Short mmCIF file of C-alpha atoms in Angstrom, two decimals:
data_model
loop_
_atom_site.label_atom_id
_atom_site.label_comp_id
_atom_site.label_asym_id
_atom_site.label_seq_id
_atom_site.Cartn_x
_atom_site.Cartn_y
_atom_site.Cartn_z
CA MET A 47 0.00 0.00 0.00
CA ALA A 48 1.28 3.48 -0.89
CA GLU A 49 2.74 5.55 1.92
CA ARG A 50 0.44 8.27 3.24
CA LEU A 51 2.75 11.14 4.02
CA SER A 52 2.09 13.64 6.79
CA PRO A 53 1.53 17.32 5.93
CA LEU A 54 5.06 18.08 7.16
CA ASP A 55 6.53 15.33 5.00
CA ILE A 56 4.71 16.72 1.97
CA MET A 57 5.77 20.30 2.70
CA THR A 58 9.37 19.11 3.02
CA ARG A 59 9.15 17.49 -0.42
CA LEU A 60 7.54 20.54 -2.02
CA ILE A 61 10.06 23.00 -0.60
CA SER A 62 12.94 20.83 -1.86
CA PHE A 63 11.94 21.81 -5.41
CA PRO A 64 13.39 25.31 -6.12
CA THR A 65 10.39 26.47 -8.14
CA VAL A 66 11.38 30.12 -8.47
CA SER A 67 9.02 31.70 -11.01
CA ARG A 68 11.78 32.16 -13.60
CA ASP A 69 12.56 28.42 -13.49
CA THR A 70 10.69 25.20 -14.13
CA ASN A 71 8.09 23.73 -11.78
CA LEU A 72 7.82 20.42 -13.65
CA PRO A 73 9.78 18.29 -11.13
CA LEU A 74 7.32 19.39 -8.44
CA VAL A 75 4.34 18.70 -10.70
CA ASP A 76 5.79 15.28 -11.56
CA TRP A 77 6.12 14.46 -7.88
CA VAL A 78 2.57 15.56 -7.02
CA GLU A 79 1.20 13.61 -9.99
CA GLY A 80 3.09 10.49 -8.96
CA TYR A 81 2.13 10.78 -5.30
CA LEU A 82 -1.56 11.15 -6.10
CA GLN A 83 -1.38 8.33 -8.61
CA SER A 84 0.16 6.06 -5.97
CA HIS A 85 -3.06 6.53 -4.02
CA GLY A 86 -5.32 5.86 -6.98
CA ILE A 87 -6.10 9.55 -7.65
CA GLU A 88 -6.07 10.68 -11.24
CA SER A 89 -4.67 14.15 -11.79
CA HIS A 90 -4.54 16.40 -14.81
CA ARG A 91 -1.89 18.85 -15.86
CA TRP A 92 -2.17 21.93 -18.03
CA PRO A 93 1.17 22.64 -19.73
CA ASP A 94 1.76 26.24 -20.71
CA PRO A 95 2.15 26.27 -24.51
CA ASP A 96 4.29 29.41 -24.27
CA GLN A 97 6.49 28.04 -21.48
CA PRO A 98 7.08 24.29 -21.93
CA HIS A 99 8.87 24.19 -18.58
CA LYS A 100 5.73 25.23 -16.66
CA ALA A 101 2.49 23.38 -15.86
CA ALA A 102 -0.51 23.55 -13.55
CA ILE A 103 -1.94 20.41 -11.94
CA PHE A 104 -5.45 19.69 -10.64
CA ALA A 105 -7.43 16.72 -9.38
CA HIS A 106 -10.86 15.64 -8.10
CA VAL A 107 -11.89 13.08 -5.47
CA GLY A 108 -15.31 12.03 -4.32
CA PRO A 109 -18.52 11.76 -6.34
CA SER A 110 -18.17 12.74 -10.00
CA GLU A 111 -20.56 15.67 -9.71
CA GLU A 112 -20.50 19.44 -9.59
CA GLY A 113 -20.30 21.44 -6.38
CA ALA A 114 -16.82 20.50 -5.15
CA ILE A 115 -14.84 22.50 -2.65
CA VAL A 116 -11.63 23.60 -4.39
CA LEU A 117 -8.34 23.99 -2.49
CA SER A 118 -6.24 26.42 -4.53
CA GLY A 119 -2.55 27.21 -4.25
CA HIS A 120 0.41 28.18 -6.41
CA THR A 121 3.65 26.27 -6.88
CA ASP A 122 6.06 29.11 -7.65
CA VAL A 123 8.12 31.04 -5.13
CA VAL A 124 10.11 34.26 -5.24
CA PRO A 125 13.92 34.22 -5.61
CA VAL A 126 16.35 33.93 -2.73
CA ASP A 127 19.12 35.75 -4.61
CA GLY A 128 20.99 38.18 -2.38
CA GLN A 129 18.96 37.33 0.72
CA PRO A 130 20.92 36.55 3.90
CA TRP A 131 19.46 33.15 4.82
CA ASP A 132 20.72 31.40 7.95
CA THR A 133 19.70 27.97 6.62
CA ASP A 134 19.32 26.30 3.23
CA PRO A 135 16.13 27.92 1.87
CA PHE A 136 15.15 24.72 0.08
CA VAL A 137 15.43 22.48 3.13
CA VAL A 138 12.78 22.67 5.84
CA THR A 139 14.44 23.52 9.14
CA GLU A 140 12.49 23.47 12.41
CA LYS A 141 13.69 25.91 15.04
CA ASP A 142 12.06 27.93 17.83
CA GLY A 143 8.57 26.74 16.97
CA LYS A 144 8.91 27.63 13.28
CA TYR A 145 9.45 25.83 9.99
CA PHE A 146 11.95 27.78 7.89
CA GLY A 147 12.16 27.43 4.10
CA ARG A 148 11.34 29.30 0.92
CA GLY A 149 7.62 28.90 0.37
CA SER A 150 6.86 27.58 3.84
CA CYS A 151 4.53 30.53 4.31
CA ASP A 152 3.83 31.53 0.71
CA MET A 153 2.50 29.02 0.01
CA LYS A 154 3.81 25.48 0.00
CA GLY A 155 2.65 25.03 3.57
CA PHE A 156 -0.94 25.30 2.38
CA ASP A 157 -0.19 23.30 -0.76
CA ALA A 158 1.05 20.45 1.42
CA LEU A 159 -2.06 20.58 3.59
CA ALA A 160 -4.27 20.59 0.48
CA ILE A 161 -2.50 17.57 -1.03
CA TRP A 162 -2.78 15.76 2.30
CA ALA A 163 -6.49 16.61 2.51
CA LEU A 164 -7.15 15.35 -1.03
CA VAL A 165 -5.59 11.97 -0.26
CA GLU A 166 -7.41 11.67 3.06
CA ALA A 167 -10.72 12.70 1.47
CA HIS A 168 -10.19 9.97 -1.14
CA TYR A 169 -9.80 7.31 1.54
CA ALA A 170 -12.72 8.75 3.53
CA SER A 171 -15.00 8.30 0.49
CA VAL A 172 -16.38 11.79 0.99
CA LYS A 173 -19.97 12.37 -0.06
CA ARG A 174 -19.22 15.81 -1.47
CA PRO A 175 -16.26 16.17 -3.84
CA LEU A 176 -12.99 17.91 -3.11
CA GLN A 177 -10.65 19.34 -5.71
CA LEU A 178 -7.02 20.45 -5.71
CA ALA A 179 -5.74 23.19 -8.03
CA LEU A 180 -2.05 24.16 -8.09
CA SER A 181 -1.04 26.93 -10.49
CA PHE A 182 2.23 28.53 -11.59
CA ASP A 183 3.46 32.10 -12.14
CA GLU A 184 1.34 33.60 -9.39
CA GLU A 185 4.33 35.56 -8.15
CA VAL A 186 4.80 37.31 -11.50
CA GLY A 187 1.26 38.59 -11.89
CA CYS A 188 -1.17 35.69 -11.33
CA THR A 189 -0.83 34.75 -14.99
CA GLY A 190 -1.00 30.97 -14.61
CA ALA A 191 -4.40 30.67 -12.91
CA PRO A 192 -6.83 31.84 -15.65
CA PRO A 193 -5.83 29.18 -18.22
CA MET A 194 -5.74 26.57 -15.43
CA ILE A 195 -9.28 27.49 -14.33
CA GLN A 196 -10.49 27.25 -17.91
CA ALA A 197 -8.77 23.87 -18.37
CA MET A 198 -10.20 22.52 -15.12
CA GLN A 199 -13.75 23.14 -16.20
CA LYS A 200 -13.21 21.09 -19.37
CA VAL A 201 -12.15 17.90 -17.57
CA LEU A 202 -13.51 18.14 -14.00
CA PRO A 203 -17.05 18.71 -12.73
CA LYS A 204 -17.18 22.40 -11.86
CA GLY A 205 -16.60 23.22 -8.22
CA SER A 206 -18.71 25.79 -6.41
CA ALA A 207 -16.52 27.21 -3.63
CA VAL A 208 -12.80 27.93 -3.66
CA ILE A 209 -10.49 28.33 -0.68
CA VAL A 210 -7.33 30.11 -1.79
CA GLY A 211 -4.73 29.33 0.83
CA GLU A 212 -2.62 32.47 0.82
CA PRO A 213 -1.27 33.20 4.32
CA SER A 214 -4.06 34.86 6.32
CA MET A 215 -3.39 33.50 9.83
CA MET A 216 -6.33 31.14 9.16
CA GLN A 217 -8.71 34.09 9.02
CA ALA A 218 -11.44 34.46 6.43
CA VAL A 219 -10.31 37.17 4.00
CA THR A 220 -13.29 38.10 1.84
CA GLY A 221 -11.97 40.95 -0.29
CA HIS A 222 -8.83 42.28 -1.92
CA LYS A 223 -7.92 45.00 -4.36
CA GLY A 224 -7.59 44.34 -8.05
CA GLY A 225 -4.32 45.14 -9.73
CA PHE A 226 -2.88 45.77 -13.15
CA GLY A 227 0.34 47.14 -14.52
CA TYR A 228 1.66 48.59 -17.75
CA ASP A 229 5.21 48.30 -19.01
CA THR A 230 5.82 51.79 -20.39
CA HIS A 231 8.65 52.50 -22.83
CA VAL A 232 9.20 56.15 -23.70
CA VAL A 233 11.25 56.48 -26.90
CA GLY A 234 12.86 59.88 -27.38
CA PHE A 235 15.33 61.41 -29.84
CA GLU A 236 18.97 61.91 -28.93
CA VAL A 237 20.78 65.23 -29.30
CA HIS A 238 23.44 67.04 -27.32
CA SER A 239 21.93 68.41 -24.14
CA SER A 240 23.07 71.95 -25.08
CA ILE A 241 20.42 71.89 -27.81
CA MET A 242 17.93 69.79 -25.91
CA HIS A 243 15.00 71.72 -27.41
CA THR A 244 15.67 70.00 -30.76
CA GLY A 245 15.53 66.52 -29.23
CA VAL A 246 13.13 64.53 -27.10
CA ASN A 247 14.35 63.49 -23.66
CA ALA A 248 12.59 60.22 -22.82
CA ILE A 249 13.30 60.56 -19.09
CA MET A 250 11.91 64.08 -18.90
CA GLU A 251 8.83 63.01 -20.87
CA ALA A 252 8.34 60.07 -18.51
CA ALA A 253 8.50 62.36 -15.48
CA PRO A 254 5.07 64.03 -16.07
CA LEU A 255 3.45 60.59 -16.37
CA ILE A 256 4.94 59.56 -13.04
CA ASP A 257 3.97 62.90 -11.53
CA TRP A 258 0.43 62.30 -12.79
CA ALA A 259 0.41 59.19 -10.60
CA ASN A 260 1.64 61.24 -7.63
CA LYS A 261 -1.16 63.75 -8.13
CA ARG A 262 -3.80 61.01 -8.39
CA ASN A 263 -2.55 59.50 -5.13
CA VAL A 264 -2.80 62.86 -3.37
CA GLU A 265 -6.33 63.38 -4.68
CA SER A 266 -7.44 59.87 -3.75
CA MET A 267 -5.94 60.16 -0.28
CA ALA A 268 -7.89 63.35 0.36
CA ALA A 269 -11.21 62.04 -0.98
CA GLN A 270 -13.92 60.43 1.15
CA PRO A 271 -13.66 56.67 0.59
CA SER A 272 -16.70 54.59 -0.28
CA ASP A 273 -18.02 52.17 2.32
CA ILE A 274 -16.37 49.20 0.61
CA ALA A 275 -13.08 51.06 0.11
CA ALA A 276 -13.00 52.22 3.72
CA VAL A 277 -12.16 48.73 5.00
CA PHE A 278 -8.90 48.61 3.03
CA ASP A 279 -5.50 49.97 4.03
CA PRO A 280 -5.03 52.34 2.31
CA PRO A 281 -8.71 53.00 1.48
CA TRP A 282 -8.09 54.24 -2.06
CA THR A 283 -6.75 53.10 -5.41
CA THR A 284 -2.99 53.50 -5.51
CA CYS A 285 -0.79 54.36 -8.52
CA HIS A 286 2.81 53.27 -8.19
CA VAL A 287 6.12 53.20 -10.05
CA GLY A 288 8.68 50.95 -8.42
CA MET A 289 11.29 50.62 -11.19
CA ILE A 290 12.70 53.01 -13.77
CA GLU A 291 15.69 52.97 -16.09
CA GLY A 292 16.95 55.06 -18.99
CA GLY A 293 19.54 57.35 -20.48
CA THR A 294 23.12 56.89 -21.59
CA ALA A 295 25.00 60.02 -20.48
CA HIS A 296 24.37 63.25 -18.59
CA ASN A 297 24.88 65.37 -21.70
CA ILE A 298 22.63 63.46 -24.12
CA THR A 299 18.84 63.71 -24.23
CA ALA A 300 17.76 60.24 -23.22
CA LYS A 301 16.55 58.08 -26.07
CA ASP A 302 14.89 55.50 -23.81
CA CYS A 303 13.12 55.42 -20.47
CA ARG A 304 11.32 52.36 -19.17
CA PHE A 305 9.12 52.03 -16.11
CA MET A 306 6.10 50.09 -14.94
CA MET A 307 2.97 51.91 -13.82
CA ASP A 308 0.96 49.74 -11.51
CA PHE A 309 -2.48 50.24 -10.02
CA ARG A 310 -4.18 48.61 -7.01
CA VAL A 311 -7.88 49.28 -7.47
CA VAL A 312 -10.36 49.13 -4.61
CA PRO A 313 -13.51 47.06 -5.26
CA GLY A 314 -16.32 49.24 -6.48
CA GLU A 315 -14.09 51.34 -8.74
CA SER A 316 -13.64 50.62 -12.43
CA ALA A 317 -10.23 49.33 -13.45
CA ASP A 318 -11.09 50.34 -17.01
CA GLN A 319 -11.54 53.96 -15.95
CA TRP A 320 -8.08 53.97 -14.41
CA ARG A 321 -6.64 52.31 -17.51
CA ASN A 322 -8.27 54.85 -19.79
CA ALA A 323 -7.12 57.77 -17.64
CA TYR A 324 -3.50 56.63 -17.78
CA LEU A 325 -3.55 55.82 -21.48
CA ASP A 326 -5.05 59.25 -22.17
CA GLN A 327 -2.06 60.83 -20.42
CA VAL A 328 0.25 58.65 -22.51
CA ARG A 329 -1.43 59.76 -25.74
CA GLN A 330 -1.17 63.43 -24.77
CA ALA A 331 2.53 63.05 -23.96
CA GLU A 332 3.15 61.28 -27.26
CA VAL A 333 1.52 64.14 -29.19
CA ARG A 334 3.85 66.63 -27.47
CA MET A 335 6.88 64.49 -28.23
CA GLN A 336 6.03 63.97 -31.88
CA ALA A 337 5.56 67.71 -32.36
CA VAL A 338 9.31 67.93 -31.75
CA HIS A 339 10.33 64.77 -33.59
CA PRO A 340 7.95 62.41 -35.41
CA GLU A 341 9.92 59.28 -34.53
CA ALA A 342 9.37 59.77 -30.81
CA ARG A 343 6.72 57.55 -29.27
CA ILE A 344 5.49 55.76 -26.15
CA ASP A 345 4.97 52.00 -26.22
CA VAL A 346 2.65 50.58 -23.57
CA SER A 347 2.07 46.85 -22.97
CA ASP A 348 0.20 44.85 -20.37
CA HIS A 349 2.37 43.44 -17.61
CA PHE A 350 -0.23 41.89 -15.33
CA ALA A 351 -3.93 42.14 -14.54
CA VAL A 352 -5.59 40.68 -11.46
CA PRO A 353 -9.30 41.25 -10.73
CA ALA A 354 -10.44 42.30 -7.29
CA LEU A 355 -11.98 39.81 -4.87
CA VAL A 356 -15.35 41.35 -4.11
CA PRO A 357 -16.97 40.50 -0.75
CA GLU A 358 -19.94 38.23 -1.40
CA THR A 359 -23.35 38.36 0.24
CA ASP A 360 -23.87 34.99 1.93
CA GLY A 361 -21.05 33.54 -0.16
CA GLU A 362 -20.69 29.78 0.12
CA ALA A 363 -16.91 29.85 0.43
CA GLU A 364 -16.98 32.48 3.17
CA MET A 365 -19.69 30.71 5.16
CA LEU A 366 -17.81 27.41 4.95
CA VAL A 367 -14.54 28.92 6.17
CA ARG A 368 -16.30 30.78 8.98
CA ALA A 369 -17.93 27.53 10.07
CA LEU A 370 -14.55 25.77 10.08
CA THR A 371 -12.57 28.52 11.82
CA GLY A 372 -15.14 30.28 13.99
CA ASP A 373 -13.86 33.59 12.60
CA ASN A 374 -16.68 36.09 12.16
CA ALA A 375 -14.64 39.27 11.79
CA THR A 376 -14.17 41.24 8.56
CA HIS A 377 -10.78 40.90 6.89
CA VAL A 378 -9.59 42.35 3.58
CA VAL A 379 -6.13 42.80 2.07
CA SER A 380 -4.57 45.20 -0.42
CA TYR A 381 -2.51 42.65 -2.35
CA GLY A 382 -3.95 40.58 -5.19
CA THR A 383 -4.49 36.81 -5.34
CA GLU A 384 -5.97 34.18 -7.61
CA ALA A 385 -9.22 34.34 -5.62
CA GLY A 386 -10.51 37.19 -7.77
CA GLN A 387 -9.80 35.13 -10.88
CA PHE A 388 -11.81 32.19 -9.55
CA GLN A 389 -14.63 34.55 -8.59
CA GLU A 390 -14.57 36.07 -12.07
CA ALA A 391 -14.96 32.53 -13.48
CA GLY A 392 -18.14 31.97 -11.47
CA TYR A 393 -16.87 30.40 -8.26
CA SER A 394 -17.57 31.59 -4.74
CA ALA A 395 -14.14 32.43 -3.33
CA VAL A 396 -12.43 33.24 -0.06
CA ILE A 397 -8.83 33.44 1.16
CA CYS A 398 -7.81 31.36 4.15
CA GLY A 399 -4.43 29.83 4.83
CA PRO A 400 -1.82 29.36 7.55
CA GLY A 401 0.99 31.81 8.16
CA ASP A 402 1.52 35.55 8.21
CA ILE A 403 1.89 37.45 4.92
CA ALA A 404 4.55 39.57 6.65
CA GLN A 405 6.90 36.57 6.39
CA ALA A 406 6.32 36.07 2.67
CA HIS A 407 9.25 36.86 0.35
CA GLN A 408 11.55 37.50 3.30
CA PRO A 409 14.96 35.96 4.01
CA ASN A 410 14.49 33.19 6.57
CA GLU A 411 10.85 32.85 5.54
CA PHE A 412 8.96 30.71 8.02
CA ILE A 413 5.60 29.43 9.09
CA GLU A 414 4.91 28.92 12.76
CA VAL A 415 4.43 25.29 13.74
CA ALA A 416 1.23 26.30 15.56
CA GLN A 417 -0.15 27.90 12.38
CA PHE A 418 0.71 24.83 10.32
CA ASN A 419 -0.99 22.63 12.87
CA GLN A 420 -4.01 24.93 12.84
CA GLY A 421 -4.17 24.49 9.08
CA HIS A 422 -4.03 20.73 9.56
CA ALA A 423 -6.95 20.85 11.98
CA PHE A 424 -8.87 22.98 9.47
CA MET A 425 -8.41 20.31 6.79
CA GLN A 426 -9.49 17.56 9.17
CA LYS A 427 -12.70 19.46 9.93
CA LEU A 428 -13.27 20.06 6.23
CA ILE A 429 -13.02 16.35 5.45
CA GLY A 430 -15.50 15.71 8.27
CA ILE A 431 -18.01 18.13 6.72
CA LEU A 432 -17.56 16.61 3.25
CA SER A 433 -18.13 13.12 4.68
CA ARG A 434 -21.56 13.87 6.14
#
């Protein structure tokens, strides 16, 4: 009979695969597929046609009918490059009541619990189905989940409620901001800076676009937030530039300037309106630039787009998690997750997972043993409910 690993054993295996988003996740997917198969569970993988070294994996146990509870996680982790780790980041190390390792918190701890729960639900012959969905490329803009969700619905009975296990200290998070970002490339025209008026300085043309974002933030901060926005921190849509590069020398008008403009949109506001407002500024800047030199331009391309998770009225996923945790408080977050993508595809969705988001992406990332154990108890209760 196949070995039934503990949640800790599974987490240890998952963390041993260095699935940084820039690299392959196929060895991890192979292992999950093989482990489930050893227990008689058929799984399905969705290989990314544009990235042959990436794949999502999903599976279903219980009656072959719609209405499953879906346990959703991602397999990729952020890099450890340049971080001062005290231990090997790809080896689980227990110390001071914590499990250290890259992804222990975000989010291979939950992934391990979900895999464990799927196997146990299979042996419990649950009366209501349970599904597992593990994506890729969440850390680079939640780009792997939408095609996975679409592929799932073609081969599995559609689930009804999704628990996305991002670290929430096992609290029921019912809303998050949406997010999108534009790679912006300002292309100028080089001349000597002494005659800068005959050229187009890409950096100086980028500056008003970035300042536009500053002004929008000031306006939004001063405005009265809506009721739904008021529960977020901060309670407004933010515009942000975190990276910029350009120019070749101090005495040449810069030919190139690249930056990413990113938006975190509160539920209730239109992401399209923010997109249109920014693109209108881009078009106005381009007209000014081309009046000086017709070859000047601004290229804008999508970098990522994540829909908001909108709090549901009597949502199935929320009510289930509240019943399992006893948490009746209101919790929302400002970062984006795959929960909004599941909700957009017609699922009820909630965020609930072990660990503290403050530990995510950090050197010496950890999940507290008590939190991991709390997640284990949560899964045991869930199997009990599905077995009734």
